[in-house]
Short mmCIF file of C-alpha atoms in Angstrom, two decimals:
data_model
loop_
_atom_site.label_atom_id
_atom_site.label_comp_id
_atom_site.label_asym_id
_atom_site.label_seq_id
_atom_site.Cartn_x
_atom_site.Cartn_y
_atom_site.Cartn_z
CA MET F 24 5.47 19.42 -1.61
CA THR F 25 8.21 21.20 1.30
CA ALA F 26 10.91 18.64 0.32
CA PHE F 27 10.82 21.41 -2.54
CA ALA F 28 11.04 24.44 -0.59
CA LEU F 29 15.12 24.64 -0.51
CA ASP F 30 16.87 27.49 0.65
CA ASP F 31 19.88 27.47 -1.81
CA PRO F 32 18.38 28.17 -5.36
CA TYR F 33 21.38 27.61 -6.34
CA ASP F 34 23.62 23.99 -6.51
CA ARG F 35 26.70 24.94 -4.68
CA GLY F 36 29.26 22.54 -6.89
CA SER F 37 28.16 23.64 -10.02
CA GLY F 38 26.81 26.82 -9.53
CA LEU F 39 23.60 25.82 -11.61
CA PRO F 40 19.40 26.41 -10.53
CA ARG F 41 18.66 23.30 -8.14
CA PRO F 42 16.06 20.67 -9.56
CA GLY F 43 13.59 21.87 -6.48
CA SER F 44 13.93 25.28 -7.15
CA LEU F 45 13.19 25.00 -10.80
CA LEU F 46 9.97 22.99 -10.19
CA ARG F 47 8.95 25.74 -7.92
CA SER F 48 9.64 28.04 -9.65
CA ALA F 49 7.62 26.41 -12.96
CA ALA F 50 4.64 26.20 -10.42
CA ASP F 51 4.81 29.40 -9.67
CA SER F 52 4.94 30.82 -13.14
CA ILE F 53 0.84 29.38 -13.58
CA PRO F 54 -2.11 30.87 -11.25
CA PRO F 55 -3.46 28.68 -8.26
CA SER F 56 -6.58 27.77 -10.31
CA GLY F 57 -4.58 26.54 -13.05
CA LEU F 58 -1.86 24.28 -10.11
CA VAL F 59 -5.53 22.76 -9.28
CA VAL F 60 -6.75 21.83 -12.50
CA LEU F 61 -3.66 20.44 -13.65
CA ALA F 62 -3.60 18.69 -10.55
CA ILE F 63 -7.27 16.94 -11.08
CA PHE F 64 -6.01 15.37 -14.58
CA SER F 65 -3.33 14.21 -13.29
CA VAL F 66 -5.68 12.53 -10.65
CA GLN F 67 -7.76 11.11 -13.11
CA LEU F 68 -5.34 9.99 -16.18
CA GLY F 69 -3.43 8.06 -13.24
CA ALA F 70 -6.48 6.78 -12.92
CA GLY F 71 -7.11 5.81 -16.30
CA PHE F 72 -3.93 3.97 -16.99
CA ALA F 73 -4.18 2.28 -14.16
CA LYS F 74 -7.79 1.45 -15.61
CA GLU F 75 -5.44 -0.03 -18.87
CA LEU F 76 -3.65 -2.38 -16.24
CA PHE F 77 -6.44 -4.11 -14.75
CA ALA F 78 -6.51 -6.34 -18.23
CA ALA F 79 -2.82 -7.60 -16.96
CA LEU F 80 -3.24 -7.33 -13.31
CA PRO F 81 -5.89 -7.44 -11.14
CA PRO F 82 -7.20 -4.25 -8.87
CA SER F 83 -5.95 -5.62 -5.95
CA ALA F 84 -2.16 -5.28 -7.48
CA VAL F 85 -2.60 -1.77 -9.39
CA VAL F 86 -2.69 -0.76 -5.59
CA PHE F 87 -0.19 -2.76 -4.68
CA LEU F 88 1.81 -1.06 -7.57
CA ARG F 89 0.32 2.83 -7.27
CA ILE F 90 1.04 2.85 -3.30
CA THR F 91 4.76 0.99 -3.35
CA ALA F 92 6.01 3.80 -6.03
CA GLY F 93 4.37 6.66 -4.01
CA ALA F 94 5.96 5.44 -0.74
CA LEU F 95 9.18 5.32 -2.05
CA ILE F 96 8.92 8.44 -3.46
CA MET F 97 7.31 10.82 -0.79
CA GLY F 98 10.24 8.52 1.61
CA ALA F 99 12.30 9.50 -0.35
CA PHE F 100 11.64 13.48 -0.13
CA ALA F 101 9.44 13.26 3.82
CA ARG F 102 11.19 10.64 5.89
CA PRO F 103 8.78 10.24 8.33
CA ARG F 104 10.80 10.26 11.99
CA LEU F 105 9.78 8.15 14.21
CA LYS F 106 12.08 8.81 17.53
CA GLY F 107 9.32 10.96 20.45
CA LEU F 108 6.25 9.79 18.58
CA SER F 109 3.59 8.39 21.07
CA TRP F 110 1.60 6.41 21.61
CA ARG F 111 -1.42 8.46 20.07
CA ASP F 112 0.74 9.54 17.60
CA TRP F 113 1.52 5.82 16.05
CA ALA F 114 -2.21 5.46 16.65
CA VAL F 115 -3.00 8.23 13.97
CA GLY F 116 -0.60 7.51 11.95
CA LEU F 117 -1.56 3.40 11.33
CA GLY F 118 -5.15 4.42 11.48
CA PHE F 119 -4.46 6.80 8.39
CA GLY F 120 -2.57 4.17 6.65
CA LEU F 121 -5.28 1.58 7.22
CA THR F 122 -7.68 3.87 5.55
CA LEU F 123 -5.08 4.73 2.59
CA ALA F 124 -5.01 1.29 1.76
CA LEU F 125 -8.88 0.24 1.85
CA MET F 126 -10.38 3.58 0.31
CA ASN F 127 -7.93 2.84 -2.54
CA LEU F 128 -8.55 -0.87 -2.78
CA SER F 129 -12.19 -0.11 -2.88
CA PHE F 130 -11.69 2.78 -5.00
CA TYR F 131 -9.89 0.80 -7.76
CA GLU F 132 -12.32 -2.50 -6.99
CA ALA F 133 -15.07 -0.33 -8.63
CA LEU F 134 -13.36 1.73 -10.97
CA SER F 135 -12.75 -2.08 -12.18
CA ARG F 136 -16.32 -2.57 -12.71
CA LEU F 137 -18.03 0.85 -13.16
CA PRO F 138 -17.05 3.62 -15.95
CA MET F 139 -14.21 6.28 -14.39
CA GLY F 140 -17.14 9.39 -14.08
CA ILE F 141 -19.30 7.18 -11.95
CA ALA F 142 -17.22 5.74 -10.52
CA VAL F 143 -15.46 8.79 -8.99
CA ALA F 144 -19.18 10.40 -8.63
CA ILE F 145 -19.59 7.96 -6.36
CA GLU F 146 -16.87 8.08 -4.37
CA PHE F 147 -16.95 12.25 -3.92
CA LEU F 148 -20.40 11.53 -1.84
CA GLY F 149 -16.99 10.90 1.18
CA PRO F 150 -15.89 14.46 1.33
CA LEU F 151 -18.92 16.10 0.62
CA GLY F 152 -20.35 13.64 3.79
CA VAL F 153 -18.07 15.72 5.68
CA ALA F 154 -18.96 19.01 4.59
CA VAL F 155 -22.56 19.10 5.86
CA ALA F 156 -22.06 16.47 8.81
CA ALA F 157 -19.95 19.71 10.13
CA SER F 158 -22.76 22.23 8.96
CA ARG F 159 -26.03 23.17 10.61
CA ARG F 160 -27.48 24.63 7.77
CA ARG F 161 -31.14 23.62 6.17
CA VAL F 162 -29.42 24.68 2.98
CA ASP F 163 -27.48 21.59 3.48
CA LEU F 164 -30.51 19.25 2.92
CA VAL F 165 -31.06 20.71 -0.37
CA TRP F 166 -27.47 19.34 -1.93
CA VAL F 167 -27.80 16.35 0.61
CA GLY F 168 -30.85 15.80 -1.64
CA LEU F 169 -29.25 16.75 -4.34
CA ALA F 170 -26.57 14.49 -3.96
CA ALA F 171 -28.80 11.84 -3.32
CA ALA F 172 -30.71 12.36 -6.59
CA GLY F 173 -27.53 12.02 -8.11
CA VAL F 174 -26.92 8.17 -6.66
CA ALA F 175 -30.72 6.75 -7.57
CA LEU F 176 -30.31 8.05 -10.75
CA LEU F 177 -27.33 5.85 -11.17
CA ALA F 178 -28.34 2.76 -9.42
CA PRO F 179 -28.92 -0.17 -11.63
CA TRP F 180 -32.49 -0.29 -11.50
CA GLY F 181 -33.97 -2.99 -13.55
CA GLU F 182 -32.00 -5.27 -16.11
CA SER F 183 -31.18 -3.35 -18.85
CA ALA F 184 -29.15 -1.34 -16.20
CA THR F 185 -25.19 -0.34 -17.59
CA VAL F 186 -24.14 -1.01 -13.72
CA ARG F 187 -23.78 -3.20 -11.26
CA TRP F 188 -24.57 -2.88 -7.22
CA ALA F 189 -21.25 -4.18 -6.50
CA GLY F 190 -19.38 -1.50 -8.08
CA ILE F 191 -22.19 0.89 -6.55
CA GLY F 192 -21.05 -0.39 -2.95
CA PHE F 193 -16.77 -0.86 -3.69
CA ALA F 194 -17.90 3.01 -4.06
CA MET F 195 -19.29 3.90 -1.38
CA LEU F 196 -16.72 2.07 0.52
CA ALA F 197 -14.34 4.16 -1.21
CA ALA F 198 -16.00 7.19 -0.07
CA LEU F 199 -16.42 6.34 3.55
CA GLY F 200 -12.66 5.88 3.18
CA TRP F 201 -12.29 9.63 1.65
CA ALA F 202 -13.98 10.78 4.75
CA ALA F 203 -12.35 8.97 6.86
CA TYR F 204 -9.66 10.06 5.08
CA ILE F 205 -9.91 13.07 5.45
CA LEU F 206 -10.17 13.51 9.24
CA LEU F 207 -7.12 11.81 9.79
CA SER F 208 -5.13 13.68 7.40
CA ALA F 209 -6.14 16.93 9.76
CA ALA F 210 -5.52 14.96 13.16
CA ALA F 211 -1.81 14.12 11.13
CA GLY F 212 -0.97 17.17 10.32
CA ARG F 213 -1.53 18.49 13.58
CA ARG F 214 1.26 15.49 14.95
CA PHE F 215 3.46 15.16 12.50
CA PRO F 216 5.22 17.35 10.98
CA GLY F 217 5.21 19.13 7.40
CA THR F 218 4.74 16.37 5.36
CA SER F 219 5.90 13.43 6.99
CA GLY F 220 2.26 12.30 8.36
CA LEU F 221 1.15 11.50 4.61
CA SER F 222 4.37 9.74 4.12
CA PHE F 223 3.87 8.00 7.17
CA ALA F 224 0.58 6.88 6.03
CA MET F 225 1.98 5.98 2.21
CA ILE F 226 4.42 3.56 3.88
CA VAL F 227 1.71 1.89 6.27
CA SER F 228 -0.78 1.41 3.25
CA ALA F 229 1.64 -0.07 1.24
CA VAL F 230 3.15 -2.38 3.83
CA VAL F 231 -0.66 -3.52 4.43
CA ILE F 232 -1.76 -3.97 0.37
CA ALA F 233 1.35 -5.48 -0.13
CA PRO F 234 0.39 -9.42 0.86
CA VAL F 235 -2.81 -9.21 -1.03
CA GLY F 236 -1.87 -7.20 -3.97
CA ALA F 237 1.48 -9.76 -4.29
CA THR F 238 -0.52 -12.92 -3.81
CA THR F 239 -2.57 -11.75 -6.51
CA GLY F 240 0.08 -10.21 -9.01
CA GLY F 241 2.31 -12.79 -8.67
CA ALA F 242 5.08 -13.14 -10.94
CA GLU F 243 2.84 -10.12 -13.77
CA LEU F 244 4.05 -7.64 -11.10
CA LEU F 245 7.66 -8.32 -12.19
CA ARG F 246 7.30 -7.80 -16.05
CA PRO F 247 9.61 -4.15 -16.21
CA GLU F 248 6.36 -2.37 -18.73
CA LEU F 249 4.34 -2.82 -15.85
CA LEU F 250 6.36 -2.10 -13.38
CA LEU F 251 7.20 1.40 -15.61
CA ILE F 252 2.75 2.10 -15.42
CA GLY F 253 2.60 1.34 -11.78
CA LEU F 254 5.06 3.77 -11.47
CA GLY F 255 3.89 6.51 -13.38
CA VAL F 256 0.52 5.84 -11.82
CA GLY F 257 1.90 6.47 -8.37
CA LEU F 258 3.56 10.21 -9.51
CA LEU F 259 0.33 11.06 -11.17
CA SER F 260 -2.06 9.31 -8.71
CA SER F 261 -0.20 11.15 -5.69
CA VAL F 262 3.22 12.80 -5.89
CA ILE F 263 2.60 15.10 -8.69
CA PRO F 264 -0.85 16.24 -7.79
CA TYR F 265 -0.90 16.38 -4.13
CA SER F 266 2.50 18.66 -4.84
CA LEU F 267 0.46 20.90 -6.55
CA GLU F 268 -2.75 20.89 -4.47
CA LEU F 269 -0.63 21.37 -1.94
CA GLN F 270 1.03 24.63 -3.90
CA ALA F 271 -2.05 25.42 -4.94
CA LEU F 272 -3.24 26.30 -1.33
CA ARG F 273 -0.68 28.48 0.07
CA ARG F 274 -1.87 31.23 -2.63
CA MET F 275 -5.79 30.52 -2.79
CA PRO F 276 -8.64 30.57 -0.13
CA LYS F 277 -9.71 26.97 0.54
CA HIS F 278 -13.33 27.43 -0.58
CA VAL F 279 -12.15 28.00 -4.11
CA PHE F 280 -9.87 24.93 -3.64
CA GLY F 281 -13.01 23.50 -2.43
CA ILE F 282 -15.06 24.87 -5.49
CA LEU F 283 -12.63 23.75 -7.82
CA MET F 284 -12.04 20.23 -7.04
CA SER F 285 -15.83 19.80 -7.05
CA LEU F 286 -15.73 19.59 -10.97
CA GLU F 287 -13.22 16.44 -10.16
CA PRO F 288 -16.26 13.81 -11.10
CA ALA F 289 -16.80 15.92 -14.46
CA VAL F 290 -13.05 15.66 -15.42
CA ALA F 291 -12.94 11.97 -14.50
CA ALA F 292 -16.07 11.36 -16.94
CA LEU F 293 -14.04 13.42 -19.55
CA ILE F 294 -10.67 11.39 -18.82
CA GLY F 295 -13.50 7.99 -19.23
CA VAL F 296 -14.26 9.32 -22.51
CA LEU F 297 -11.21 10.22 -24.05
CA LEU F 298 -9.41 7.40 -23.17
CA LEU F 299 -10.26 4.56 -22.48
CA SER F 300 -13.61 5.33 -25.01
CA GLU F 301 -16.76 5.09 -21.82
CA LEU F 302 -19.56 6.54 -23.24
CA LEU F 303 -21.98 7.54 -20.55
CA HIS F 304 -25.63 7.68 -21.28
CA VAL F 305 -28.02 11.32 -20.64
CA GLN F 306 -29.24 9.72 -17.34
CA GLN F 307 -25.28 8.97 -15.95
CA TRP F 308 -24.23 12.69 -17.17
CA ALA F 309 -27.14 13.94 -15.51
CA ALA F 310 -26.32 12.27 -12.49
CA ILE F 311 -22.54 13.66 -11.99
CA ILE F 312 -24.76 17.48 -12.87
CA CYS F 313 -26.26 16.27 -9.30
CA ILE F 314 -23.79 15.50 -7.24
CA VAL F 315 -20.92 18.67 -8.42
CA ALA F 316 -23.85 20.49 -7.89
CA ALA F 317 -24.28 19.71 -4.92
CA SER F 318 -20.36 19.10 -4.13
CA LEU F 319 -20.73 23.31 -5.57
CA GLY F 320 -23.68 24.24 -4.07
CA SER F 321 -22.30 22.80 -0.90
CA THR F 322 -18.99 24.78 -0.54
CA ARG F 323 -19.85 28.07 -2.03
CA ALA F 324 -23.19 27.79 1.24
CA ALA F 325 -19.86 27.02 3.35
CA ARG F 326 -18.61 30.82 2.07
CA ARG F 327 -20.77 32.20 2.59
CA ALA F 328 -22.16 31.53 6.28
CA LYS F 329 -18.58 32.45 7.43
#
């Protein structure tokens, strides 16, 4: 995060290195590919811990905890400036925040109904769709077909199906939200300095989700242990991975970043197995591999076309 990039690496009062400088130095000592992998594992660990919370809180309340924690932390490091914003700036910022809220709510509703690996694989169709829509290459039809095959393998055909249409529907909504998030994130980056656009959007999304989350969570939201886990989910799912990805993007080509990020559904499935004991069938693993391969193929093809 740019908030950590302080000009003076030492605290003038104590003569000791600033915490932000230490964090940046630690990040600089890790290869950029390692930072991306750490970011992916951080996001999926956050999702795993969030799913554990579903035993005590509904998904909407967990989303409220996550977004509020992330908004408070991001707002402290990258406080958005409201003075001087045009109505177009406000429209982009508010739309970005609303999309962020709906995307996370849809994903957590999917997560409550599907194994992690399946939910993330379907959600990953969002960025894949954005990449393919911006392309005019015929080879991209191959990646669309491969992704469609993955979804077909995941679909609950027959009475013995282990997943349900409701979960797939919420995951699809999350995928649409992720696609909109990518487009609005780029627009916000042009209108807000540094990371303040994301900070603005997270504050908006916290306000939007608050009525639903507070109502469904009720008094359970005041339990200290749940608040602490919610804070951890916010750190793991938003603050830490965003900081790591930002550091990585400064030191590596974007196409390499995209290739590494394509591994996220597979990592989600692995975390689901290790943390939540979500064992997947061979057909479900094959579906996840199809979607990962489609994302990898699209990213590599885009690189060759340049």
